Coordinates of C-alpha atoms (C1' of nucleotides) in Angstrom, one line a residue:
Chain V
M27 CA -108.2 -76.2 46.8
I28 CA -106.8 -76.5 43.3
S29 CA -108.9 -74.5 40.9
E30 CA -109.7 -76.6 37.9
K31 CA -111.5 -75.5 34.8
P32 CA -115.2 -75.7 35.4
R33 CA -117.2 -78.2 33.4
V34 CA -120.9 -77.7 33.1
R35 CA -123.6 -79.4 31.2
F36 CA -127.0 -79.0 29.7
A37 CA -129.0 -82.2 29.9
P38 CA -132.3 -82.1 28.1
S39 CA -134.5 -85.1 27.4
P40 CA -135.5 -85.6 23.8
T41 CA -139.2 -85.5 24.2
G42 CA -140.0 -82.8 21.6
Y43 CA -138.8 -79.3 20.9
L44 CA -136.4 -77.2 22.9
H45 CA -138.3 -75.3 25.5
I46 CA -137.6 -71.6 25.9
G47 CA -136.8 -72.3 29.6
G48 CA -134.4 -75.0 28.5
L49 CA -132.7 -72.5 26.2
R50 CA -132.1 -70.2 29.2
T51 CA -130.7 -73.0 31.3
A52 CA -128.4 -73.9 28.4
L53 CA -127.5 -70.3 28.0
Y54 CA -126.5 -69.7 31.6
N55 CA -124.4 -72.9 31.5
F56 CA -122.8 -71.8 28.3
L57 CA -122.1 -68.3 29.6
F58 CA -120.5 -69.6 32.7
A59 CA -118.3 -72.1 30.8
K60 CA -117.2 -69.6 28.2
Q61 CA -116.4 -66.9 30.8
T62 CA -114.3 -69.2 32.9
G63 CA -112.6 -71.0 30.1
G64 CA -114.4 -74.2 31.1
S65 CA -116.3 -76.7 29.0
F66 CA -120.0 -76.8 28.1
V67 CA -121.2 -80.4 27.7
L68 CA -124.4 -81.5 26.1
R69 CA -125.9 -84.7 27.4
I70 CA -129.0 -86.3 26.1
E71 CA -131.1 -87.8 28.8
D72 CA -133.2 -90.3 26.9
T73 CA -134.0 -92.7 29.7
D74 CA -137.7 -92.5 29.4
R75 CA -138.6 -94.7 26.5
A76 CA -142.2 -93.9 26.6
R77 CA -141.8 -90.2 26.1
L78 CA -139.0 -90.4 23.5
V79 CA -139.7 -88.6 20.3
E80 CA -137.9 -89.5 17.2
G81 CA -135.6 -86.8 15.8
A82 CA -136.0 -84.7 19.0
A83 CA -132.3 -85.0 19.9
E84 CA -131.2 -83.9 16.5
N85 CA -133.7 -81.0 16.6
L86 CA -132.5 -80.0 20.1
I87 CA -128.9 -79.8 18.8
A88 CA -129.9 -77.9 15.7
T89 CA -131.8 -75.3 17.7
L90 CA -128.9 -75.0 20.2
E91 CA -126.5 -74.4 17.4
W92 CA -128.9 -71.9 15.8
A93 CA -128.9 -69.9 19.0
G94 CA -125.1 -69.9 19.1
L95 CA -124.8 -72.2 22.1
H96 CA -122.1 -74.5 20.7
F97 CA -121.2 -77.3 23.0
D98 CA -117.6 -78.5 23.5
E99 CA -118.6 -82.1 24.1
G100 CA -121.7 -84.0 23.3
P101 CA -123.3 -86.3 20.8
G102 CA -121.5 -86.1 17.5
R103 CA -118.7 -84.1 19.2
E104 CA -117.1 -86.8 21.3
G105 CA -114.8 -85.7 24.1
D106 CA -113.0 -87.9 26.7
F107 CA -116.2 -88.7 28.7
G108 CA -118.6 -90.2 26.2
P109 CA -120.9 -91.5 25.1
Y110 CA -123.0 -88.5 25.8
T111 CA -126.4 -90.2 25.3
Q112 CA -127.7 -92.0 28.3
S113 CA -129.3 -94.9 26.5
E114 CA -125.8 -95.8 25.3
R115 CA -124.5 -95.9 28.9
L116 CA -126.7 -98.6 30.4
S117 CA -123.9 -100.9 31.5
I118 CA -122.3 -98.0 33.3
Y119 CA -125.4 -97.5 35.4
S120 CA -125.8 -101.1 36.3
E121 CA -122.1 -101.4 37.3
H122 CA -122.7 -98.6 39.7
T123 CA -125.9 -99.9 41.2
D124 CA -124.1 -103.2 41.8
K125 CA -121.7 -101.3 44.1
L126 CA -124.6 -99.7 45.8
I127 CA -126.4 -103.0 46.3
K128 CA -123.2 -104.5 47.8
N129 CA -123.1 -101.8 50.4
R130 CA -126.9 -102.0 51.0
D131 CA -127.2 -98.4 49.8
A132 CA -129.6 -99.8 47.2
Y133 CA -131.8 -102.9 47.0
Y134 CA -134.0 -104.9 44.6
C135 CA -137.7 -104.3 44.9
F136 CA -140.3 -106.6 43.4
C137 CA -143.4 -104.8 44.6
T138 CA -146.2 -104.6 42.1
K139 CA -147.8 -101.4 41.0
E140 CA -151.0 -102.6 42.8
R141 CA -149.2 -102.9 46.1
L142 CA -147.5 -99.6 45.7
D143 CA -150.8 -97.9 44.8
A144 CA -152.5 -99.5 47.8
L145 CA -149.7 -98.5 50.1
R146 CA -149.9 -94.9 48.9
D147 CA -153.7 -94.8 49.3
E148 CA -153.5 -96.1 52.8
Q149 CA -150.8 -93.7 53.8
R150 CA -152.7 -90.8 52.3
S151 CA -155.9 -91.8 54.0
R152 CA -154.1 -91.7 57.3
G153 CA -152.7 -88.3 56.4
E154 CA -149.1 -89.7 56.3
Q155 CA -146.3 -89.1 54.0
T156 CA -146.4 -91.3 50.9
L157 CA -143.1 -93.2 51.3
Y158 CA -142.2 -96.6 50.2
D159 CA -142.2 -98.9 53.3
K160 CA -138.9 -100.6 52.5
H161 CA -140.8 -103.9 52.3
C162 CA -138.3 -105.5 49.9
L163 CA -135.3 -104.4 51.9
N164 CA -136.0 -107.4 54.2
L165 CA -135.7 -109.9 51.3
T166 CA -132.8 -112.4 51.8
D167 CA -130.2 -112.8 49.1
E168 CA -131.8 -116.2 48.3
E169 CA -135.2 -114.7 47.9
V170 CA -133.9 -112.0 45.6
K171 CA -132.0 -114.5 43.5
R172 CA -135.0 -116.7 43.2
S173 CA -137.3 -113.9 42.2
I174 CA -134.9 -112.7 39.6
A175 CA -134.5 -116.3 38.3
E176 CA -138.3 -116.6 38.1
G177 CA -138.2 -113.6 35.9
K178 CA -140.2 -111.3 38.2
P179 CA -139.9 -107.7 37.2
F180 CA -138.0 -105.6 39.6
V181 CA -136.6 -102.1 40.2
I182 CA -133.7 -101.0 42.2
R183 CA -134.3 -98.5 45.0
L184 CA -132.1 -96.2 46.9
N185 CA -131.9 -97.1 50.6
V186 CA -132.5 -93.8 52.3
K187 CA -131.5 -93.8 56.0
H188 CA -134.0 -91.7 57.8
G189 CA -133.5 -89.3 60.6
K190 CA -130.6 -87.3 59.1
K191 CA -130.3 -83.9 57.7
V192 CA -129.0 -83.1 54.2
K193 CA -127.6 -79.7 53.7
I194 CA -127.3 -78.3 50.2
H195 CA -125.2 -75.2 49.4
D196 CA -126.9 -73.6 46.5
L197 CA -125.0 -70.9 44.7
I198 CA -128.2 -68.9 44.2
R199 CA -130.3 -69.8 47.3
G200 CA -127.7 -70.4 50.0
V201 CA -128.1 -73.3 52.4
V202 CA -131.2 -75.4 52.0
E203 CA -131.8 -78.2 54.5
F204 CA -133.8 -81.3 54.1
D205 CA -134.8 -84.1 56.5
T206 CA -134.1 -87.6 55.1
S207 CA -137.1 -88.9 57.0
L208 CA -139.2 -87.3 54.3
I209 CA -137.2 -88.7 51.4
D210 CA -138.6 -91.7 49.5
D211 CA -136.5 -94.7 48.5
Q212 CA -136.2 -93.4 45.0
V213 CA -136.3 -95.9 42.2
L214 CA -132.8 -95.9 40.6
I215 CA -133.2 -98.5 37.9
K216 CA -136.6 -99.0 36.4
S217 CA -138.1 -102.4 35.5
D218 CA -137.2 -101.9 31.9
G219 CA -133.5 -101.7 32.9
F220 CA -133.2 -98.0 32.3
P221 CA -132.0 -95.7 35.0
T222 CA -134.1 -92.9 36.3
Y223 CA -133.0 -89.3 36.0
H224 CA -131.7 -89.3 39.6
L225 CA -129.2 -92.1 39.1
A226 CA -128.1 -91.4 35.6
N227 CA -127.7 -87.7 36.4
V228 CA -125.5 -88.3 39.4
V229 CA -123.4 -91.0 37.8
D230 CA -122.9 -89.0 34.6
D231 CA -122.2 -85.7 36.3
H232 CA -119.5 -87.4 38.3
L233 CA -118.0 -89.5 35.4
M234 CA -118.1 -86.5 33.1
K235 CA -116.4 -84.4 35.8
I236 CA -119.1 -81.9 36.0
T237 CA -118.1 -79.2 38.6
H238 CA -121.3 -77.1 38.6
T239 CA -124.8 -78.4 38.2
I240 CA -126.8 -75.5 36.9
R241 CA -130.4 -76.5 36.4
G242 CA -134.0 -75.4 36.9
E243 CA -135.5 -74.8 40.3
E244 CA -137.9 -77.8 39.8
W245 CA -134.9 -80.0 40.7
L246 CA -134.3 -78.5 44.1
P247 CA -136.6 -80.8 46.0
S248 CA -134.8 -83.9 44.6
T249 CA -131.3 -82.6 45.1
P250 CA -131.0 -84.2 48.6
K251 CA -131.5 -87.6 46.9
H252 CA -128.7 -86.8 44.6
V253 CA -126.5 -85.7 47.5
L254 CA -127.2 -89.0 49.2
L255 CA -126.2 -90.8 46.0
Y256 CA -122.9 -88.9 45.8
E257 CA -122.2 -89.8 49.4
S258 CA -123.1 -93.5 48.9
F259 CA -120.6 -93.6 46.0
G260 CA -118.0 -91.7 48.0
W261 CA -117.9 -88.9 45.4
E262 CA -117.4 -85.2 45.8
V263 CA -120.7 -83.3 45.4
P264 CA -120.6 -80.7 42.6
Q265 CA -121.7 -77.1 43.2
F266 CA -125.4 -76.6 42.7
A267 CA -127.2 -73.6 41.2
H268 CA -131.0 -73.8 40.9
L269 CA -132.3 -71.3 38.4
P270 CA -135.6 -69.5 39.0
L271 CA -138.5 -70.6 36.7
L272 CA -139.8 -68.9 33.6
L273 CA -143.4 -68.0 34.1
N274 CA -146.7 -67.6 32.2
P275 CA -148.4 -64.3 32.6
D276 CA -150.5 -65.9 35.4
R277 CA -147.2 -66.8 37.1
S278 CA -147.5 -70.5 36.7
K279 CA -144.6 -72.4 35.2
L280 CA -144.1 -71.4 31.6
S281 CA -146.1 -73.8 29.5
K282 CA -147.8 -74.4 26.2
R283 CA -151.5 -73.4 26.3
Q284 CA -150.6 -69.9 27.3
G285 CA -148.4 -69.2 24.3
D286 CA -145.4 -70.4 22.5
V287 CA -142.7 -72.2 24.5
A288 CA -140.7 -73.8 21.7
V289 CA -137.6 -72.0 20.6
E290 CA -138.5 -73.0 17.1
D291 CA -141.8 -71.1 17.4
Y292 CA -139.9 -67.9 18.1
R293 CA -137.5 -68.5 15.3
A294 CA -140.3 -69.1 12.9
K295 CA -142.0 -65.9 14.0
G296 CA -139.0 -64.1 12.9
Y297 CA -137.2 -63.3 16.1
L298 CA -133.5 -62.8 15.8
K299 CA -131.4 -65.1 17.8
E300 CA -129.5 -62.2 19.1
A301 CA -132.7 -60.7 20.6
L302 CA -133.9 -64.0 22.0
I303 CA -130.6 -64.7 23.7
N304 CA -130.3 -61.1 25.0
F305 CA -133.9 -61.3 26.3
I306 CA -133.7 -64.6 28.2
A307 CA -130.3 -63.7 29.6
L308 CA -132.0 -60.8 31.4
L309 CA -134.9 -62.9 32.6
G310 CA -133.4 -63.7 36.0
W311 CA -130.0 -62.1 35.7
N312 CA -128.6 -58.6 35.4
A313 CA -125.2 -57.1 35.7
G314 CA -126.3 -54.6 38.4
D315 CA -126.4 -51.7 36.1
D316 CA -128.9 -50.3 33.7
R317 CA -127.7 -52.0 30.6
E318 CA -130.3 -53.9 28.6
F319 CA -128.6 -54.4 25.2
Y320 CA -126.1 -57.2 25.0
Y321 CA -124.4 -59.4 22.4
M322 CA -123.4 -62.9 23.3
D323 CA -119.7 -62.0 23.8
E324 CA -120.7 -59.2 26.1
L325 CA -122.9 -61.5 28.1
I326 CA -120.0 -63.9 28.4
K327 CA -117.9 -61.1 29.9
S328 CA -120.6 -59.8 32.3
F329 CA -122.3 -62.9 33.5
S330 CA -122.1 -64.2 37.0
I331 CA -124.0 -66.9 38.8
E332 CA -124.0 -64.8 42.0
R333 CA -126.2 -62.2 40.3
I334 CA -128.9 -64.6 39.3
N335 CA -132.2 -63.8 40.9
K336 CA -134.2 -66.1 43.2
S337 CA -137.7 -65.5 42.0
G338 CA -139.4 -66.6 38.8
A339 CA -139.7 -64.2 35.9
V340 CA -142.7 -63.7 33.6
F341 CA -141.9 -64.2 29.9
N342 CA -143.0 -60.8 28.6
L343 CA -143.4 -60.7 24.9
E344 CA -143.6 -56.9 24.6
K345 CA -140.1 -56.4 25.8
L346 CA -138.8 -59.2 23.6
D347 CA -140.4 -57.4 20.6
W348 CA -138.6 -54.2 21.6
L349 CA -135.3 -55.9 21.9
N350 CA -135.9 -57.5 18.6
A351 CA -136.3 -54.1 17.1
E352 CA -133.2 -52.9 18.8
H353 CA -131.1 -55.7 17.4
L354 CA -132.6 -55.3 14.0
R355 CA -131.6 -51.6 13.9
A356 CA -128.1 -52.5 15.1
K357 CA -127.4 -54.6 12.1
S358 CA -125.7 -53.3 9.0
D359 CA -127.9 -52.5 6.0
E360 CA -126.2 -55.2 4.0
E361 CA -127.0 -57.8 6.6
L362 CA -130.6 -56.6 6.7
A363 CA -130.8 -56.7 3.0
R364 CA -129.6 -60.3 3.1
L365 CA -132.3 -61.1 5.6
L366 CA -135.0 -59.4 3.6
R367 CA -133.9 -61.3 0.5
E368 CA -134.2 -64.6 2.4
E369 CA -137.6 -63.6 3.7
L370 CA -138.8 -62.7 0.2
N371 CA -137.5 -66.0 -1.2
A372 CA -139.1 -67.9 1.6
T373 CA -142.5 -66.3 1.0
G374 CA -142.4 -66.9 -2.7
C375 CA -141.7 -63.3 -3.6
A376 CA -138.6 -63.9 -5.7
G377 CA -136.1 -62.2 -3.5
N378 CA -133.3 -63.0 -5.9
S379 CA -134.8 -60.9 -8.6
Y380 CA -134.0 -57.7 -6.8
E381 CA -130.8 -55.9 -6.9
E382 CA -128.7 -55.5 -3.8
A383 CA -128.8 -51.7 -4.0
F384 CA -132.6 -51.7 -4.1
L385 CA -132.9 -54.0 -1.1
V386 CA -130.5 -51.9 0.8
K387 CA -132.6 -48.8 0.1
V388 CA -135.7 -50.6 1.2
V389 CA -134.2 -51.7 4.6
Q390 CA -132.7 -48.3 5.2
S391 CA -136.1 -46.7 4.9
M392 CA -138.0 -49.4 6.7
K393 CA -135.7 -50.6 9.6
E394 CA -136.9 -48.0 12.0
R395 CA -140.5 -48.7 11.2
V396 CA -140.6 -52.5 11.9
K397 CA -139.7 -54.9 14.7
F398 CA -139.3 -57.8 12.3
I399 CA -137.9 -58.2 8.8
K400 CA -141.1 -60.1 8.0
E401 CA -143.1 -56.9 8.5
I402 CA -141.4 -55.2 5.6
P403 CA -143.1 -57.0 2.7
V404 CA -146.3 -56.9 4.6
N405 CA -146.3 -53.3 5.7
A406 CA -144.5 -52.0 2.7
G407 CA -145.5 -54.2 -0.2
Y408 CA -145.4 -51.2 -2.5
F409 CA -141.7 -51.6 -2.7
F410 CA -142.3 -54.8 -4.6
T411 CA -145.6 -54.4 -6.3
S412 CA -147.4 -51.2 -7.5
P413 CA -150.5 -50.4 -5.5
S414 CA -153.8 -51.7 -6.9
E415 CA -156.0 -49.7 -4.6
Y416 CA -155.6 -46.5 -2.7
E417 CA -156.4 -46.0 1.0
E418 CA -159.8 -44.4 1.2
K419 CA -159.1 -42.1 4.0
G420 CA -155.9 -40.9 2.4
V421 CA -157.7 -40.2 -0.9
Q422 CA -160.3 -38.1 0.8
K423 CA -157.8 -36.1 2.7
A424 CA -155.1 -35.6 0.0
W425 CA -156.7 -36.0 -3.4
K426 CA -158.2 -32.6 -4.4
E427 CA -159.5 -31.2 -7.6
D428 CA -156.3 -29.6 -8.6
T429 CA -154.2 -32.6 -7.6
P430 CA -154.0 -34.3 -11.1
A431 CA -152.7 -31.1 -12.6
L432 CA -150.1 -30.7 -9.9
L433 CA -149.0 -34.3 -10.4
K434 CA -148.7 -33.8 -14.1
G435 CA -146.5 -30.8 -13.4
Y436 CA -144.3 -32.9 -11.2
I437 CA -144.1 -35.6 -13.8
S438 CA -142.8 -33.3 -16.4
K439 CA -140.1 -32.0 -13.9
L440 CA -139.2 -35.6 -13.2
N441 CA -138.9 -36.4 -16.9
A442 CA -136.5 -33.5 -17.2
L443 CA -134.1 -35.1 -14.6
S444 CA -131.2 -36.6 -16.4
E445 CA -129.4 -38.1 -13.5
P446 CA -132.1 -38.5 -10.8
T447 CA -131.1 -38.4 -7.2
K448 CA -133.0 -38.2 -4.0
E449 CA -132.3 -34.5 -3.8
G450 CA -133.2 -34.1 -7.4
Y451 CA -136.7 -35.7 -6.8
E452 CA -137.2 -33.4 -3.8
N453 CA -136.1 -30.2 -5.6
A454 CA -138.3 -31.1 -8.5
L455 CA -141.3 -31.5 -6.2
R456 CA -140.7 -28.3 -4.2
S457 CA -140.2 -26.2 -7.3
T458 CA -143.4 -27.6 -8.8
A459 CA -145.3 -26.6 -5.7
E460 CA -143.7 -23.2 -5.5
E461 CA -144.4 -22.4 -9.1
A462 CA -148.0 -23.5 -8.6
G463 CA -148.2 -21.3 -5.5
V464 CA -149.1 -24.1 -3.1
G465 CA -147.4 -25.7 -0.1
A466 CA -145.2 -28.8 -0.7
G467 CA -147.6 -30.8 1.3
K468 CA -150.2 -30.4 -1.4
L469 CA -148.0 -32.5 -3.6
I470 CA -146.2 -34.7 -1.2
H471 CA -149.3 -36.4 0.2
P472 CA -150.9 -37.3 -3.2
V473 CA -147.6 -38.5 -4.6
R474 CA -147.2 -40.7 -1.6
L475 CA -150.7 -42.0 -2.0
A476 CA -150.1 -42.5 -5.8
I477 CA -146.9 -44.5 -5.5
S478 CA -147.6 -46.4 -2.3
G479 CA -151.3 -46.6 -2.0
V480 CA -151.2 -45.6 1.6
S481 CA -150.7 -42.4 3.6
S482 CA -148.0 -43.4 6.0
G483 CA -144.5 -44.8 5.6
P484 CA -140.9 -43.8 5.0
G485 CA -139.9 -40.4 3.8
L486 CA -141.5 -39.8 0.4
F487 CA -138.2 -39.2 -1.4
D488 CA -136.7 -42.3 0.1
I489 CA -139.5 -44.3 -1.5
I490 CA -139.1 -42.6 -4.9
D491 CA -135.4 -43.0 -4.8
A492 CA -135.8 -46.8 -4.2
L493 CA -138.5 -47.2 -6.9
G494 CA -136.6 -45.0 -9.4
K495 CA -137.8 -42.4 -11.8
E496 CA -139.6 -44.5 -14.4
E497 CA -141.6 -46.6 -11.9
T498 CA -142.5 -43.5 -10.0
I499 CA -143.9 -41.7 -13.1
R500 CA -145.7 -44.9 -14.1
R501 CA -147.4 -45.1 -10.7
I502 CA -148.4 -41.5 -10.6
N503 CA -150.0 -41.7 -14.1
S504 CA -151.7 -44.9 -13.1
A505 CA -153.1 -43.2 -10.0
I506 CA -154.4 -40.2 -11.9
E507 CA -156.2 -42.5 -14.2
K508 CA -157.7 -44.8 -11.6
L509 CA -158.7 -42.0 -9.2
A510 CA -160.2 -39.9 -12.0
V511 CA -162.7 -42.7 -12.7
K512 CA -163.7 -42.9 -9.1
Q513 CA -164.4 -39.2 -8.7
Chain K
rG10 C1' -151.9 -82.7 53.0
rG11 C1' -146.3 -82.7 53.4
rC12 C1' -141.6 -80.6 52.0
rG13 C1' -139.0 -76.7 49.6
rC14 C1' -138.5 -72.1 47.2
rG15 C1' -140.2 -67.2 46.4
rU16 C1' -142.7 -62.1 47.3
rU17 C1' -139.9 -54.0 45.1
rC18 C1' -144.3 -50.0 39.6
rG19 C1' -148.9 -54.1 34.9
rU20 C1' -144.0 -56.8 33.3
rC21 C1' -138.4 -57.3 33.6
rU22 C1' -135.5 -55.3 37.4
rA23 C1' -131.7 -51.7 40.6
rG24 C1' -131.3 -51.7 45.7
rC25 C1' -127.1 -55.8 49.6
rG26 C1' -128.8 -50.7 57.4
rG27 C1' -128.5 -44.2 56.6
rU28 C1' -126.9 -39.6 50.6
rU29 C1' -133.8 -43.5 48.1
rC30 C1' -141.1 -40.5 50.9
rA31 C1' -137.3 -46.3 46.1
rG32 C1' -133.6 -45.7 40.4
rG33 C1' -133.7 -47.9 35.2
rA34 C1' -136.2 -50.6 31.1
rC35 C1' -140.6 -52.4 28.3
rG36 C1' -145.6 -50.9 27.8
rC37 C1' -149.0 -46.5 28.5
rU38 C1' -150.1 -40.9 28.1
rG39 C1' -148.6 -36.0 26.5
rC40 C1' -145.2 -32.6 24.0
rC41 C1' -141.1 -31.6 20.6
rC42 C1' -139.0 -32.9 15.8
rU43 C1' -141.6 -33.7 11.0
rC44 C1' -144.4 -34.6 4.2
rU45 C1' -147.1 -39.1 7.0
rC46 C1' -145.8 -43.3 10.0
rA47 C1' -142.0 -44.6 12.8
rA48 C1' -137.3 -43.8 15.2
rG49 C1' -135.2 -40.1 18.5
rG50 C1' -135.5 -36.2 22.4
rC51 C1' -138.2 -34.4 26.7
rA52 C1' -142.0 -34.8 30.3
rG53 C1' -145.7 -37.6 33.0
rA54 C1' -148.9 -41.3 35.2
rG55 C1' -147.6 -45.9 37.7
rA56 C1' -144.6 -49.5 43.9
rU57 C1' -148.1 -47.5 51.4
rC58 C1' -141.0 -52.3 48.9
rA59 C1' -147.2 -58.9 50.4
rC60 C1' -148.8 -58.3 55.7
rG61 C1' -147.8 -58.3 61.1
rG62 C1' -144.2 -58.3 64.8
rG63 C1' -139.4 -57.6 66.4
rU64 C1' -133.6 -56.0 66.3
rU65 C1' -131.6 -51.0 65.6
rC66 C1' -130.7 -44.1 66.8
rG67 C1' -132.3 -45.7 61.8
rA68 C1' -135.0 -51.4 57.6
rA69 C1' -137.2 -52.4 51.0
rU70 C1' -132.5 -54.0 53.1
rC71 C1' -131.3 -58.3 59.4
rC72 C1' -134.6 -61.9 62.5
rC73 C1' -139.5 -64.4 63.5
rG74 C1' -144.4 -65.3 62.2
rU75 C1' -148.6 -65.1 58.8
rA76 C1' -150.7 -64.8 54.0
rC77 C1' -150.3 -65.6 49.1
rG78 C1' -147.9 -67.7 44.8
rC79 C1' -145.0 -71.3 42.6
rG80 C1' -142.3 -76.0 42.5
rC81 C1' -141.8 -81.0 44.0
rU82 C1' -144.3 -85.1 46.2
rA83 C1' -144.0 -91.2 39.6
rC84 C1' -140.7 -97.4 37.5
rC85 C1' -141.3 -88.4 33.9
rA86 C1' -137.5 -85.6 33.3

RNA sequence: GGCGCGUUCGUCUAGCGGUUCAGGACGCUGCCCUCUCAAGGCAGAGAUCACGGGUUCGAAUCCCGUACGCGCUACCA
């Protein structure tokens, strides 16, 4: 067999946002394509006109691009096999069903919804399989022509020959066998003239020279229908890989109701794309070692379809949060400062009014204390606005009778610093304490309270260094005043 | 109901017949570090490998059955 470059595809339907499960499917396809030097194709499956959501396709593409899953061919990036939007390929599908009809592998069906419902009810009441009874297969060509001429609505069905076995070789699950007697005569073309997923998917995968169909496990039961179609057309069947599902905490298929499922939701919450990609890559796959931290290029190197798990994986937020923190800390201070500035701007906190050096100091002191950039202005607002109140518990614990005097002593030492540095601030404080004959803690805690309003946070001298001498002195004086009134 | 897939700590997982009375990670608990909070380091609790039969000298690992879970069963994808 001549080894050709693999071609894989991600084929979402534009019915809303990009689902986190869809992102993982897209990611696995992408990783496989990049690793093998193959192509990653994006195809929009918009054959259900009822569920179509305007702008969804554009949104899908934007989200994919945000996540770094750039496609080689797709809408707006035409390759040799377009168009890549199924609604623009209608004539292709009808040409192909014509061939099927000629060979009696497909047939027109004029049955009404009422007859179909009644048939199903009857079969169900007898405890039988609910399969179409091939009623319209017996129509003569004349009858078909007449009905079409009369304008009767029709669908085109696949003519499944019963009593055979269809074997599927799945890259993840091995051989899976189905009995064709249990396979329904699937509708291929709907009465609105649009193809169903089953037909469009097979025709497009073949025409677009897709070598590996990597998709969610929910497609496994309909794969024999697809194989039958490939055989009817006389086409080679691609390799299949059915991915395990992503699950809710109660182990049902990941859905809204039990949390966020849209990639946009996670993006809006402040998750880094690096963390999200890293996390979902590990949901159902691992390299066989203990490694947990990956960048995209490393995933591309390590990924393998063979090592994808068979069972579903619960989407566990806690671990995602941890990974987000890991990726956050792995970023440079300059990058983090940029992200912080963006966050401040986005929340109306005038991020552009701050100097780069200041923002760098803020992220340096905060990056090990947060999981999200968003948390910095919330948890450490004192970097941006001076405290208006002081944490009650901290005041009780750290603010003693001799505190104001000690603080004043520190202020005069600060004032004496001509070129303040972090070490300078610290030496000044320690010498103040020493001269007063008290431990440094007697001064550190009230100073922290005075300049931040709270009793926990980064190292005190890091905060002072970021705020600067003048602001620090101002805040200490302000605290002496305010807390004196209280006591 | 039928068909299909799955089943190792709470969760993500390693394990592909023996060196594993099951290893790592998240989370949890404790200790160390320390001006606080984190981060980090160390330690700990946590899995009769769903259950029952086989096969084998030997099974989490192979086979069969059962149970449970999930998916599919549309002119939705």
